[in-house]
CSV table of C-alpha atoms and ligand atoms in Angstrom, one decimal:
chain,number,residue,atom,x,y,z
A,1,UNK,CA,-69.1,-63.3,-11.9
A,2,UNK,CA,-71.5,-64.1,-9.0
A,3,UNK,CA,-70.2,-63.4,-5.6
A,4,UNK,CA,-68.1,-66.2,-4.3
A,5,UNK,CA,-69.3,-68.6,-1.6
A,6,UNK,CA,-67.5,-68.3,1.8
A,7,UNK,CA,-67.1,-70.5,4.7
A,8,UNK,CA,-69.5,-69.7,7.6
A,9,UNK,CA,-66.8,-69.4,10.3
A,10,UNK,CA,-63.2,-70.1,11.0
A,11,UNK,CA,-64.1,-73.3,12.8
A,12,UNK,CA,-66.0,-74.4,9.7
A,13,UNK,CA,-63.1,-73.8,7.5
A,14,UNK,CA,-60.6,-75.5,9.8
A,15,UNK,CA,-63.0,-78.5,10.0
A,16,UNK,CA,-63.5,-78.7,6.3
A,17,UNK,CA,-59.7,-78.5,5.6
A,18,UNK,CA,-59.1,-81.1,8.4
A,19,UNK,CA,-61.8,-83.1,6.8
A,20,UNK,CA,-59.9,-83.0,3.5
A,21,UNK,CA,-56.7,-83.9,5.2
A,22,UNK,CA,-58.0,-86.7,7.4
A,23,UNK,CA,-58.9,-89.7,5.3
A,24,UNK,CA,-57.8,-93.1,4.2
A,25,UNK,CA,-54.3,-91.7,4.2
A,26,UNK,CA,-54.4,-91.4,8.0
A,27,UNK,CA,-56.4,-94.5,9.0
A,28,UNK,CA,-55.7,-97.0,6.4
A,29,UNK,CA,-52.3,-96.1,5.1
A,30,UNK,CA,-50.4,-94.4,8.0
A,31,UNK,CA,-50.6,-97.5,10.4
A,32,UNK,CA,-49.4,-99.9,7.9
A,33,UNK,CA,-46.6,-97.6,6.7
A,34,UNK,CA,-45.5,-97.2,10.4
A,35,UNK,CA,-45.8,-100.9,10.8
A,36,UNK,CA,-43.5,-101.5,7.8
A,37,UNK,CA,-41.0,-98.8,8.7
A,38,UNK,CA,-40.1,-99.5,12.3
A,39,UNK,CA,-42.9,-97.9,14.2
A,40,UNK,CA,-41.8,-95.1,16.5
A,41,UNK,CA,-39.0,-94.0,14.3
A,42,UNK,CA,-41.2,-93.5,11.3
A,43,UNK,CA,-43.6,-91.6,13.5
A,44,UNK,CA,-40.9,-89.1,14.6
A,45,UNK,CA,-39.6,-88.5,11.1
A,46,UNK,CA,-43.1,-88.2,9.8
A,47,UNK,CA,-44.1,-85.5,12.3
A,48,UNK,CA,-40.9,-83.6,11.8
A,49,UNK,CA,-41.6,-83.5,8.0
A,50,UNK,CA,-45.3,-82.5,8.5
A,51,UNK,CA,-44.4,-79.6,10.8
A,52,UNK,CA,-41.7,-78.1,8.6
A,53,UNK,CA,-42.3,-78.8,4.9
A,54,UNK,CA,-45.9,-80.0,5.0
A,55,UNK,CA,-47.1,-77.1,7.2
A,56,UNK,CA,-45.2,-74.6,5.0
A,57,UNK,CA,-46.7,-75.9,1.7
A,58,UNK,CA,-50.2,-75.9,3.3
A,59,UNK,CA,-49.8,-72.3,4.3
A,60,UNK,CA,-48.5,-71.4,0.8
A,61,UNK,CA,-51.7,-73.0,-0.7
A,62,UNK,CA,-54.0,-71.2,1.8
A,63,UNK,CA,-52.2,-67.9,0.9
A,64,UNK,CA,-52.5,-68.4,-2.8
A,65,UNK,CA,-56.2,-69.4,-2.7
A,66,UNK,CA,-57.2,-66.5,-0.4
A,67,UNK,CA,-55.1,-63.9,-2.3
A,68,UNK,CA,-56.7,-65.0,-5.6
A,69,UNK,CA,-60.2,-66.1,-4.5
A,70,UNK,CA,-60.1,-68.5,-7.4
A,71,UNK,CA,-59.8,-72.2,-8.3
A,72,UNK,CA,-56.1,-73.5,-8.6
A,73,UNK,CA,-55.8,-72.8,-12.2
A,74,UNK,CA,-57.3,-69.3,-12.1
A,75,UNK,CA,-55.4,-68.5,-8.9
A,76,UNK,CA,-52.1,-68.8,-10.6
A,77,UNK,CA,-53.3,-66.9,-13.6
A,78,UNK,CA,-54.6,-64.1,-11.4
A,79,UNK,CA,-51.5,-63.8,-9.2
A,80,UNK,CA,-48.8,-64.2,-11.8
A,81,UNK,CA,-49.9,-65.6,-15.2
A,82,UNK,CA,-47.3,-66.8,-17.6
A,83,UNK,CA,-46.8,-70.6,-17.4
A,84,UNK,CA,-47.9,-70.8,-13.8
A,85,UNK,CA,-51.5,-71.8,-14.4
A,86,UNK,CA,-50.0,-75.1,-15.6
A,87,UNK,CA,-49.2,-75.9,-12.0
A,88,UNK,CA,-53.0,-75.5,-11.2
A,89,UNK,CA,-53.9,-77.5,-14.2
A,90,UNK,CA,-51.7,-80.3,-13.1
A,91,UNK,CA,-53.2,-80.1,-9.6
A,92,UNK,CA,-56.8,-80.3,-10.9
A,93,UNK,CA,-55.9,-83.3,-13.0
A,94,UNK,CA,-54.2,-85.0,-10.0
A,95,UNK,CA,-57.4,-84.5,-8.1
A,96,UNK,CA,-59.3,-86.1,-10.9
A,97,UNK,CA,-57.0,-89.1,-11.0
A,98,UNK,CA,-56.7,-89.5,-7.2
A,99,UNK,CA,-60.5,-89.4,-6.7
A,100,UNK,CA,-61.0,-92.1,-9.3
A,101,UNK,CA,-59.2,-94.7,-7.3
A,102,UNK,CA,-59.8,-93.2,-3.9
A,103,UNK,CA,-63.4,-93.8,-4.5
A,104,UNK,CA,-62.8,-97.5,-5.3
A,105,UNK,CA,-61.0,-98.0,-1.9
A,106,UNK,CA,-63.6,-95.9,-0.1
A,107,UNK,CA,-66.2,-98.2,-1.8
A,108,UNK,CA,-64.5,-101.2,0.0
A,109,UNK,CA,-64.9,-99.5,3.3
A,110,UNK,CA,-68.6,-99.1,2.7
A,111,UNK,CA,-68.8,-102.8,1.6
A,112,UNK,CA,-67.0,-103.8,4.8
A,113,UNK,CA,-69.7,-102.0,6.9
A,114,UNK,CA,-72.2,-104.1,5.3
A,115,UNK,CA,-70.0,-107.3,5.5
A,116,UNK,CA,-69.3,-106.7,9.2
A,117,UNK,CA,-73.0,-106.2,10.0
A,118,UNK,CA,-74.1,-109.3,8.1
A,119,UNK,CA,-71.6,-111.5,10.0
A,120,UNK,CA,-69.7,-112.4,6.8
A,121,UNK,CA,-66.2,-111.4,8.2
A,122,UNK,CA,-65.4,-114.3,10.5
A,123,UNK,CA,-62.3,-116.7,10.5
A,124,UNK,CA,-58.6,-116.4,10.8
A,125,UNK,CA,-56.3,-114.1,8.8
A,126,UNK,CA,-56.1,-116.6,6.0
A,127,UNK,CA,-59.8,-117.0,5.5
A,128,UNK,CA,-60.3,-113.2,5.7
A,129,UNK,CA,-57.4,-112.7,3.3
A,130,UNK,CA,-59.1,-114.9,0.8
A,131,UNK,CA,-62.4,-113.1,1.4
A,132,UNK,CA,-60.8,-109.8,0.8
A,133,UNK,CA,-59.0,-111.0,-2.3
A,134,UNK,CA,-62.2,-112.5,-3.6
A,135,UNK,CA,-64.1,-109.3,-3.0
A,136,UNK,CA,-61.8,-106.8,-4.6
A,137,UNK,CA,-61.3,-109.0,-7.7
A,138,UNK,CA,-64.9,-109.4,-8.3
A,139,UNK,CA,-65.9,-107.6,-11.5
A,140,UNK,CA,-69.3,-106.3,-10.2
A,141,UNK,CA,-69.6,-105.8,-6.5
A,142,UNK,CA,-66.8,-103.4,-5.8
A,143,UNK,CA,-67.9,-101.3,-8.7
A,144,UNK,CA,-71.4,-100.9,-7.3
A,145,UNK,CA,-69.9,-99.7,-4.0
A,146,UNK,CA,-67.6,-97.3,-5.9
A,147,UNK,CA,-70.7,-95.9,-7.7
A,148,UNK,CA,-72.4,-95.6,-4.3
A,149,UNK,CA,-69.4,-93.7,-2.8
A,150,UNK,CA,-69.1,-91.4,-5.8
A,151,UNK,CA,-72.8,-90.6,-5.5
A,152,UNK,CA,-72.3,-89.7,-1.9
A,153,UNK,CA,-69.4,-87.4,-2.7
A,154,UNK,CA,-71.4,-85.7,-5.5
A,155,UNK,CA,-74.3,-85.3,-3.1
A,156,UNK,CA,-72.2,-83.4,-0.6
A,157,UNK,CA,-70.6,-81.1,-3.2
A,158,UNK,CA,-74.1,-80.4,-4.6
A,159,UNK,CA,-75.0,-78.9,-1.3
A,160,UNK,CA,-72.3,-76.1,-2.0
A,161,UNK,CA,-69.3,-75.0,0.0
A,162,UNK,CA,-71.1,-73.7,3.1
A,163,UNK,CA,-74.2,-75.8,3.1
A,164,UNK,CA,-72.7,-79.1,1.8
A,165,UNK,CA,-69.0,-79.4,2.6
A,166,UNK,CA,-68.8,-77.3,5.7
A,167,UNK,CA,-71.9,-78.7,7.1
A,168,UNK,CA,-71.0,-82.3,6.5
A,169,UNK,CA,-67.5,-81.9,7.9
A,170,UNK,CA,-68.9,-80.1,11.0
A,171,UNK,CA,-70.9,-83.1,11.8
A,172,UNK,CA,-68.7,-85.8,10.5
A,173,UNK,CA,-65.3,-84.7,11.9
A,174,UNK,CA,-66.4,-84.6,15.6
A,175,UNK,CA,-68.1,-87.9,15.0
A,176,UNK,CA,-64.9,-89.3,13.7
A,177,UNK,CA,-63.0,-88.2,16.8
A,178,UNK,CA,-65.6,-89.8,19.1
A,179,UNK,CA,-65.5,-93.1,17.1
A,180,UNK,CA,-61.7,-93.2,17.2
A,181,UNK,CA,-61.6,-92.5,21.0
A,182,UNK,CA,-64.2,-95.3,21.7
A,183,UNK,CA,-62.2,-97.8,19.5
A,184,UNK,CA,-58.8,-96.9,21.1
A,185,UNK,CA,-60.3,-97.4,24.5
A,186,UNK,CA,-61.1,-101.0,23.4
A,187,UNK,CA,-57.8,-101.6,21.5
A,188,UNK,CA,-55.4,-100.4,24.3
A,189,UNK,CA,-57.1,-102.4,27.0
A,190,UNK,CA,-56.8,-105.7,25.0
A,191,UNK,CA,-54.3,-108.1,26.8
A,192,UNK,CA,-51.0,-107.8,25.2
A,193,UNK,CA,-51.7,-104.4,23.7
A,194,UNK,CA,-48.6,-102.9,25.4
A,195,UNK,CA,-46.3,-104.5,22.8
A,196,UNK,CA,-48.1,-102.5,20.1
A,197,UNK,CA,-47.9,-99.3,22.1
A,198,UNK,CA,-44.2,-99.8,22.7
A,199,UNK,CA,-43.6,-100.6,19.0
A,200,UNK,CA,-45.4,-97.4,17.9
A,201,UNK,CA,-44.1,-95.1,20.7
A,202,UNK,CA,-40.5,-96.1,21.3
A,203,UNK,CA,-38.4,-95.4,18.3
A,204,UNK,CA,-35.9,-97.8,16.9
A,205,UNK,CA,-33.7,-95.8,14.6
A,206,UNK,CA,-31.7,-98.8,13.5
A,207,UNK,CA,-34.5,-99.5,11.0
A,208,UNK,CA,-34.3,-96.1,9.3
A,209,UNK,CA,-33.2,-96.0,5.7
A,210,UNK,CA,-33.5,-93.4,2.8
A,211,UNK,CA,-36.7,-95.2,2.0
A,212,UNK,CA,-38.1,-94.4,5.4
A,213,UNK,CA,-37.7,-90.7,4.6
A,214,UNK,CA,-39.1,-91.2,1.2
A,215,UNK,CA,-42.1,-93.0,2.5
A,216,UNK,CA,-42.7,-90.4,5.3
A,217,UNK,CA,-42.6,-87.5,2.9
A,218,UNK,CA,-44.9,-88.8,0.2
A,219,UNK,CA,-47.2,-89.9,3.0
A,220,UNK,CA,-47.0,-86.4,4.5
A,221,UNK,CA,-48.1,-84.9,1.1
A,222,UNK,CA,-51.0,-87.2,0.5
A,223,UNK,CA,-52.2,-87.0,4.0
A,224,UNK,CA,-52.1,-83.3,4.3
A,225,UNK,CA,-53.9,-83.0,1.0
A,226,UNK,CA,-51.1,-80.7,-0.4
A,227,UNK,CA,-49.5,-80.4,-3.8
A,228,UNK,CA,-52.6,-80.4,-5.9
A,229,UNK,CA,-54.6,-77.3,-5.0
A,230,UNK,CA,-57.3,-78.8,-2.8
A,231,UNK,CA,-56.1,-76.4,-0.1
A,232,UNK,CA,-55.8,-73.6,-2.6
A,233,UNK,CA,-59.6,-74.2,-3.4
A,234,UNK,CA,-60.5,-74.3,0.2
A,235,UNK,CA,-58.5,-71.2,1.0
A,236,UNK,CA,-60.3,-69.3,-1.8
A,237,UNK,CA,-63.5,-69.4,0.2
A,238,UNK,CA,-61.9,-67.7,3.1
A,239,UNK,CA,-62.5,-64.1,4.0
A,240,UNK,CA,-59.6,-61.7,4.6
A,241,UNK,CA,-59.9,-61.7,8.4
A,242,UNK,CA,-58.9,-65.2,9.3
A,243,UNK,CA,-55.5,-66.1,10.5
A,244,UNK,CA,-53.9,-68.3,7.8
A,245,UNK,CA,-50.9,-69.5,9.7
A,246,UNK,CA,-52.9,-70.5,12.8
A,247,UNK,CA,-55.4,-72.3,10.6
A,248,UNK,CA,-52.6,-74.2,8.9
A,249,UNK,CA,-51.2,-75.2,12.2
A,250,UNK,CA,-54.6,-76.4,13.4
A,251,UNK,CA,-55.2,-78.4,10.2
A,252,UNK,CA,-51.8,-80.0,10.4
A,253,UNK,CA,-52.1,-80.8,14.0
A,254,UNK,CA,-55.5,-82.3,13.7
A,255,UNK,CA,-54.3,-84.4,10.7
A,256,UNK,CA,-51.3,-85.6,12.7
A,257,UNK,CA,-53.4,-86.3,15.7
A,258,UNK,CA,-55.7,-88.7,13.8
A,259,UNK,CA,-52.7,-90.4,12.2
A,260,UNK,CA,-51.3,-91.0,15.7
A,261,UNK,CA,-54.7,-92.0,17.0
A,262,UNK,CA,-55.0,-94.5,14.1
A,263,UNK,CA,-51.6,-95.9,14.9
A,264,UNK,CA,-52.7,-96.2,18.6
A,265,UNK,CA,-55.9,-98.1,17.5
A,266,UNK,CA,-54.5,-100.4,15.0
A,267,UNK,CA,-51.0,-101.4,16.2
A,268,UNK,CA,-52.0,-102.4,19.7
A,269,UNK,CA,-54.8,-104.6,18.3
A,270,UNK,CA,-52.5,-106.2,15.8
A,271,UNK,CA,-49.9,-107.0,18.6
A,272,UNK,CA,-52.4,-108.2,21.0
A,273,UNK,CA,-53.5,-110.8,18.6
A,274,UNK,CA,-50.1,-111.7,17.5
A,275,UNK,CA,-50.3,-110.6,13.8
A,276,UNK,CA,-47.6,-109.0,11.8
A,277,UNK,CA,-47.5,-105.3,11.8
A,278,UNK,CA,-45.7,-105.2,8.5
A,279,UNK,CA,-48.6,-106.9,6.7
A,280,UNK,CA,-48.9,-103.9,4.3
A,281,UNK,CA,-52.1,-102.6,2.7
A,282,UNK,CA,-54.1,-105.6,4.0
A,283,UNK,CA,-53.6,-104.5,7.6
A,284,UNK,CA,-56.9,-102.7,7.6
A,285,UNK,CA,-59.0,-105.1,5.5
A,286,UNK,CA,-57.6,-108.4,6.6
A,287,UNK,CA,-55.7,-108.2,9.9
A,288,UNK,CA,-58.1,-105.9,11.6
A,289,UNK,CA,-61.3,-107.9,10.8
A,290,UNK,CA,-59.3,-111.0,12.2
A,291,UNK,CA,-58.8,-109.0,15.3
A,292,UNK,CA,-62.6,-108.0,15.5
A,293,UNK,CA,-63.5,-111.7,14.9
A,294,UNK,CA,-61.6,-112.7,18.1
A,295,UNK,CA,-62.7,-109.7,20.2
A,296,UNK,CA,-65.7,-109.6,22.4
A,297,UNK,CA,-68.2,-107.2,20.8
A,298,UNK,CA,-66.1,-107.4,17.7
A,299,UNK,CA,-68.9,-107.0,15.2
A,300,UNK,CA,-70.1,-103.8,16.9
A,301,UNK,CA,-66.5,-102.4,17.0
A,302,UNK,CA,-65.9,-103.5,13.4
A,303,UNK,CA,-68.9,-101.8,12.1
A,304,UNK,CA,-67.9,-98.6,13.9
A,305,UNK,CA,-64.4,-98.8,12.5
A,306,UNK,CA,-65.5,-99.1,8.9
A,307,UNK,CA,-68.1,-96.4,9.4
A,308,UNK,CA,-65.3,-94.2,10.7
A,309,UNK,CA,-63.2,-94.9,7.7
A,310,UNK,CA,-66.1,-94.1,5.3
A,311,UNK,CA,-66.7,-90.9,7.0
A,312,UNK,CA,-63.0,-89.8,6.9
A,313,UNK,CA,-62.9,-90.8,3.1
A,314,UNK,CA,-66.0,-88.8,2.2
A,315,UNK,CA,-64.8,-85.5,3.6
A,316,UNK,CA,-61.6,-86.0,1.7
A,317,UNK,CA,-63.3,-87.1,-1.5
A,318,UNK,CA,-65.3,-83.9,-1.6
A,319,UNK,CA,-62.1,-81.8,-1.5
A,320,UNK,CA,-60.8,-83.8,-4.6
A,321,UNK,CA,-64.0,-83.0,-6.6
A,322,UNK,CA,-64.4,-79.3,-5.4
A,323,UNK,CA,-61.4,-77.9,-7.2
A,324,UNK,CA,-62.8,-79.3,-10.5
A,325,UNK,CA,-66.1,-77.8,-9.7
A,326,UNK,CA,-64.5,-74.5,-8.8
A,327,UNK,CA,-62.5,-74.4,-12.0
A,328,UNK,CA,-65.5,-74.9,-14.3
A,329,UNK,CA,-67.7,-72.4,-12.4
A,330,UNK,CA,-65.0,-69.7,-12.0
A,331,UNK,CA,-63.5,-69.9,-15.5
A,332,UNK,CA,-66.1,-71.3,-17.7
A,333,UNK,CA,-69.3,-70.1,-16.0
A,334,UNK,CA,-70.7,-73.6,-15.7
A,335,UNK,CA,-73.4,-74.4,-13.2
A,336,UNK,CA,-71.8,-75.9,-10.0
A,337,UNK,CA,-74.4,-78.6,-9.7
A,338,UNK,CA,-74.2,-79.7,-13.3
A,339,UNK,CA,-70.5,-79.7,-13.2
A,340,UNK,CA,-70.4,-81.9,-10.0
A,341,UNK,CA,-72.8,-84.4,-11.5
A,342,UNK,CA,-71.0,-84.6,-14.9
A,343,UNK,CA,-67.6,-85.1,-13.3
A,344,UNK,CA,-68.9,-87.5,-10.9
A,345,UNK,CA,-69.9,-89.7,-13.8
A,346,UNK,CA,-66.6,-89.1,-15.5
A,347,UNK,CA,-64.5,-89.9,-12.4
A,348,UNK,CA,-66.7,-92.9,-11.7
A,349,UNK,CA,-65.9,-94.2,-15.3
A,350,UNK,CA,-62.3,-93.7,-14.8
A,351,UNK,CA,-62.4,-95.6,-11.5
A,352,UNK,CA,-63.8,-98.7,-13.2
A,353,UNK,CA,-60.6,-99.8,-14.8
A,354,UNK,CA,-58.9,-99.2,-11.4
A,355,UNK,CA,-61.3,-101.7,-9.8
A,356,UNK,CA,-61.1,-104.2,-12.6
A,357,UNK,CA,-57.3,-104.1,-12.5
A,358,UNK,CA,-57.5,-106.0,-9.3
A,359,UNK,CA,-59.3,-108.9,-10.9
A,360,UNK,CA,-60.2,-109.7,-14.5
A,361,UNK,CA,-57.8,-107.0,-15.8
A,362,UNK,CA,-54.9,-107.8,-13.7
A,363,UNK,CA,-52.7,-108.9,-16.6
A,364,UNK,CA,-52.9,-105.4,-18.0
A,365,UNK,CA,-49.9,-103.4,-16.8
A,366,UNK,CA,-49.4,-99.6,-17.3
A,367,UNK,CA,-46.1,-98.7,-15.4
A,368,UNK,CA,-43.8,-101.7,-15.1
A,369,UNK,CA,-45.5,-104.4,-13.2
A,370,UNK,CA,-48.2,-102.0,-12.0
A,371,UNK,CA,-51.8,-102.5,-12.9
A,372,UNK,CA,-54.2,-99.7,-13.5
A,373,UNK,CA,-55.0,-98.7,-10.0
A,374,UNK,CA,-51.5,-98.8,-8.7
A,375,UNK,CA,-50.3,-96.9,-11.8
A,376,UNK,CA,-52.8,-94.1,-11.2
A,377,UNK,CA,-51.9,-94.0,-7.5
A,378,UNK,CA,-48.2,-93.9,-8.5
A,379,UNK,CA,-48.5,-91.1,-11.1
A,380,UNK,CA,-50.7,-88.9,-8.9
A,381,UNK,CA,-49.3,-89.5,-5.4
A,382,UNK,CA,-45.6,-90.1,-6.1
A,383,UNK,CA,-45.1,-87.7,-9.0
A,384,UNK,CA,-47.9,-85.2,-9.5
A,385,UNK,CA,-48.2,-84.2,-5.7
A,386,UNK,CA,-44.5,-83.8,-5.1
A,387,UNK,CA,-44.0,-81.9,-8.4
A,388,UNK,CA,-47.0,-79.8,-7.5
A,389,UNK,CA,-45.5,-79.2,-4.0
A,390,UNK,CA,-42.1,-78.1,-5.3
A,391,UNK,CA,-43.7,-75.6,-7.8
A,392,UNK,CA,-46.2,-74.3,-5.2
A,393,UNK,CA,-43.2,-73.6,-2.9
A,394,UNK,CA,-41.2,-72.0,-5.6
A,395,UNK,CA,-44.2,-69.8,-6.8
A,396,UNK,CA,-44.7,-68.4,-3.2
A,397,UNK,CA,-41.0,-68.3,-2.4
A,398,UNK,CA,-40.0,-66.5,-5.6
A,399,UNK,CA,-42.6,-65.5,-8.0
A,400,UNK,CA,-45.1,-63.8,-5.7
A,401,UNK,CA,-43.1,-63.5,-2.5
A,402,UNK,CA,-43.7,-59.7,-2.5
A,403,UNK,CA,-47.4,-60.1,-2.1
A,404,UNK,CA,-47.3,-62.9,0.6
A,405,UNK,CA,-46.3,-60.9,3.6
A,406,UNK,CA,-49.3,-58.7,3.5
A,407,UNK,CA,-51.5,-61.8,2.5
A,408,UNK,CA,-50.4,-63.9,5.6
A,409,UNK,CA,-50.5,-61.1,8.0
A,410,UNK,CA,-53.9,-59.7,6.7
A,411,UNK,CA,-52.3,-56.5,5.8
A,412,UNK,CA,-50.1,-56.4,8.9
A,413,UNK,CA,-53.1,-56.9,11.3
A,414,UNK,CA,-52.1,-60.4,12.3
A,415,UNK,CA,-48.4,-60.4,12.9
A,416,UNK,CA,-46.6,-63.6,11.7
A,417,UNK,CA,-43.2,-63.7,13.3
A,418,UNK,CA,-42.1,-66.8,11.4
A,419,UNK,CA,-42.6,-65.2,8.0
A,420,UNK,CA,-38.8,-65.2,7.2
A,421,UNK,CA,-38.5,-68.9,8.2
A,422,UNK,CA,-41.6,-69.8,6.1
A,423,UNK,CA,-40.3,-67.9,3.1
A,424,UNK,CA,-36.8,-69.7,3.5
A,425,UNK,CA,-38.5,-73.1,3.6
A,426,UNK,CA,-40.6,-72.3,0.6
A,427,UNK,CA,-37.6,-70.9,-1.4
A,428,UNK,CA,-35.0,-73.6,-0.6
A,429,UNK,CA,-35.8,-76.4,1.9
A,430,UNK,CA,-39.1,-77.6,0.6
A,431,UNK,CA,-38.1,-77.7,-3.1
A,432,UNK,CA,-34.8,-79.3,-2.5
A,433,UNK,CA,-36.0,-81.9,0.0
A,434,UNK,CA,-39.0,-82.9,-2.1
A,435,UNK,CA,-36.9,-83.0,-5.3
A,436,UNK,CA,-34.5,-85.3,-3.5
A,437,UNK,CA,-37.3,-87.6,-2.5
A,438,UNK,CA,-38.8,-87.6,-6.0
A,439,UNK,CA,-35.5,-88.4,-7.6
A,440,UNK,CA,-34.6,-91.2,-5.1
A,441,UNK,CA,-38.1,-92.5,-5.5
A,442,UNK,CA,-37.7,-92.9,-9.3
B,501,LIG,N1,-55.6,-86.4,2.5
B,501,LIG,C1,-56.4,-87.3,2.1
B,501,LIG,C2,-56.2,-88.6,3.0
B,501,LIG,O1,-55.3,-88.6,3.8
B,501,LIG,C3,-56.3,-87.6,0.6
B,501,LIG,C4,-56.3,-86.4,-0.3
B,501,LIG,C5,-55.1,-86.2,-1.0
B,501,LIG,C6,-57.3,-85.6,-0.3
B,501,LIG,C7,-55.1,-85.1,-1.9
B,501,LIG,C8,-57.2,-84.4,-1.2
B,501,LIG,C9,-56.1,-84.2,-1.9
B,501,LIG,O2,-56.9,-89.6,2.7
């Protein structure tokens, strides 16, 4: 086997992992989920889950990846064997499925940069809603943007772990923070923005139901990129000197920070213009353009916003493709570049029915009333990621617990006082809590 590529520095690794975590999940999904689930109360529950279960599973993935220095499937095989590699297989498959529809939605964000710039997005929420509906149901245009986004993703992965992914994240992540801050500066100074801030920051626990917890936990998994092996893969390019627990805290904190910042950006703007915070998935593509249309300099801020969303999606998309590339290069000896291109095409093809399911194929249902895209999302995000998370926790908590202390402490060099608590969460809390969510979700 050739020597394995490694991250250039700890900062590079943390930014790449944060790049994976920060994506459409934070900026598109989190604000509308918070908007639908009572604002501040959802935020508090979400953060509590991220910093207990989410953080623990992330650390478990880093530890598995670094201990094995392999792709998710190979990692389970190296560390324990038996049936465990199936967990890795399911993860790689989940990445495959998620990327196919993720790229479709990311393609919309690219399209919205162009539409913003060309002045096509004007009018009230109704007009913009019709424009959005017309665009995503078109049989050709969104597929072209999906192809473009997949090509971008493949291009970054072609550059390799250090030269492609790490370098892209090192440039794009700071850019994302700057863009966010600029946009928030605008949003919170809009007249009437205080109502949005209050909604988002002062919790109203009377709106909390079992569903709130359910939504917050699946959101935490998706947003932290855990449960499918993206973080195992990224951990596998780490050297034995980096502090895993600290890195996991950094990545979780950055991911949560961006979710909170996205809430601070979108909810004040929505309230300032009197829109409904519970508008759902359309909040970003319909409500926000309506806000931009009424705002001085709106076109400029609109372009910036969709650029930001594209950047965030790109650094996540590469982490969905890389586990597949790592698997075929580690285990089958394939050339990394060929693998990236081949699977780029395959995943693009799988995304096509997702895109068409919003238009000409909308009558074609897979799970219940759900079309192709919603079914793929449901299978991967609501079933495969949580099941993966349970199995990863059990693996670390029971199957390889003996190897984990030396792994997370770098052979005792970096003390980890919370080791016992972490193991306890992996053994009991995470599997039970996630299983509960999974069952109550079904
Ligand atoms: N975390 C990414 C987001 O929030 C999505 C993702 C999920 C990426 C799973 C990799 C693995 O958009």
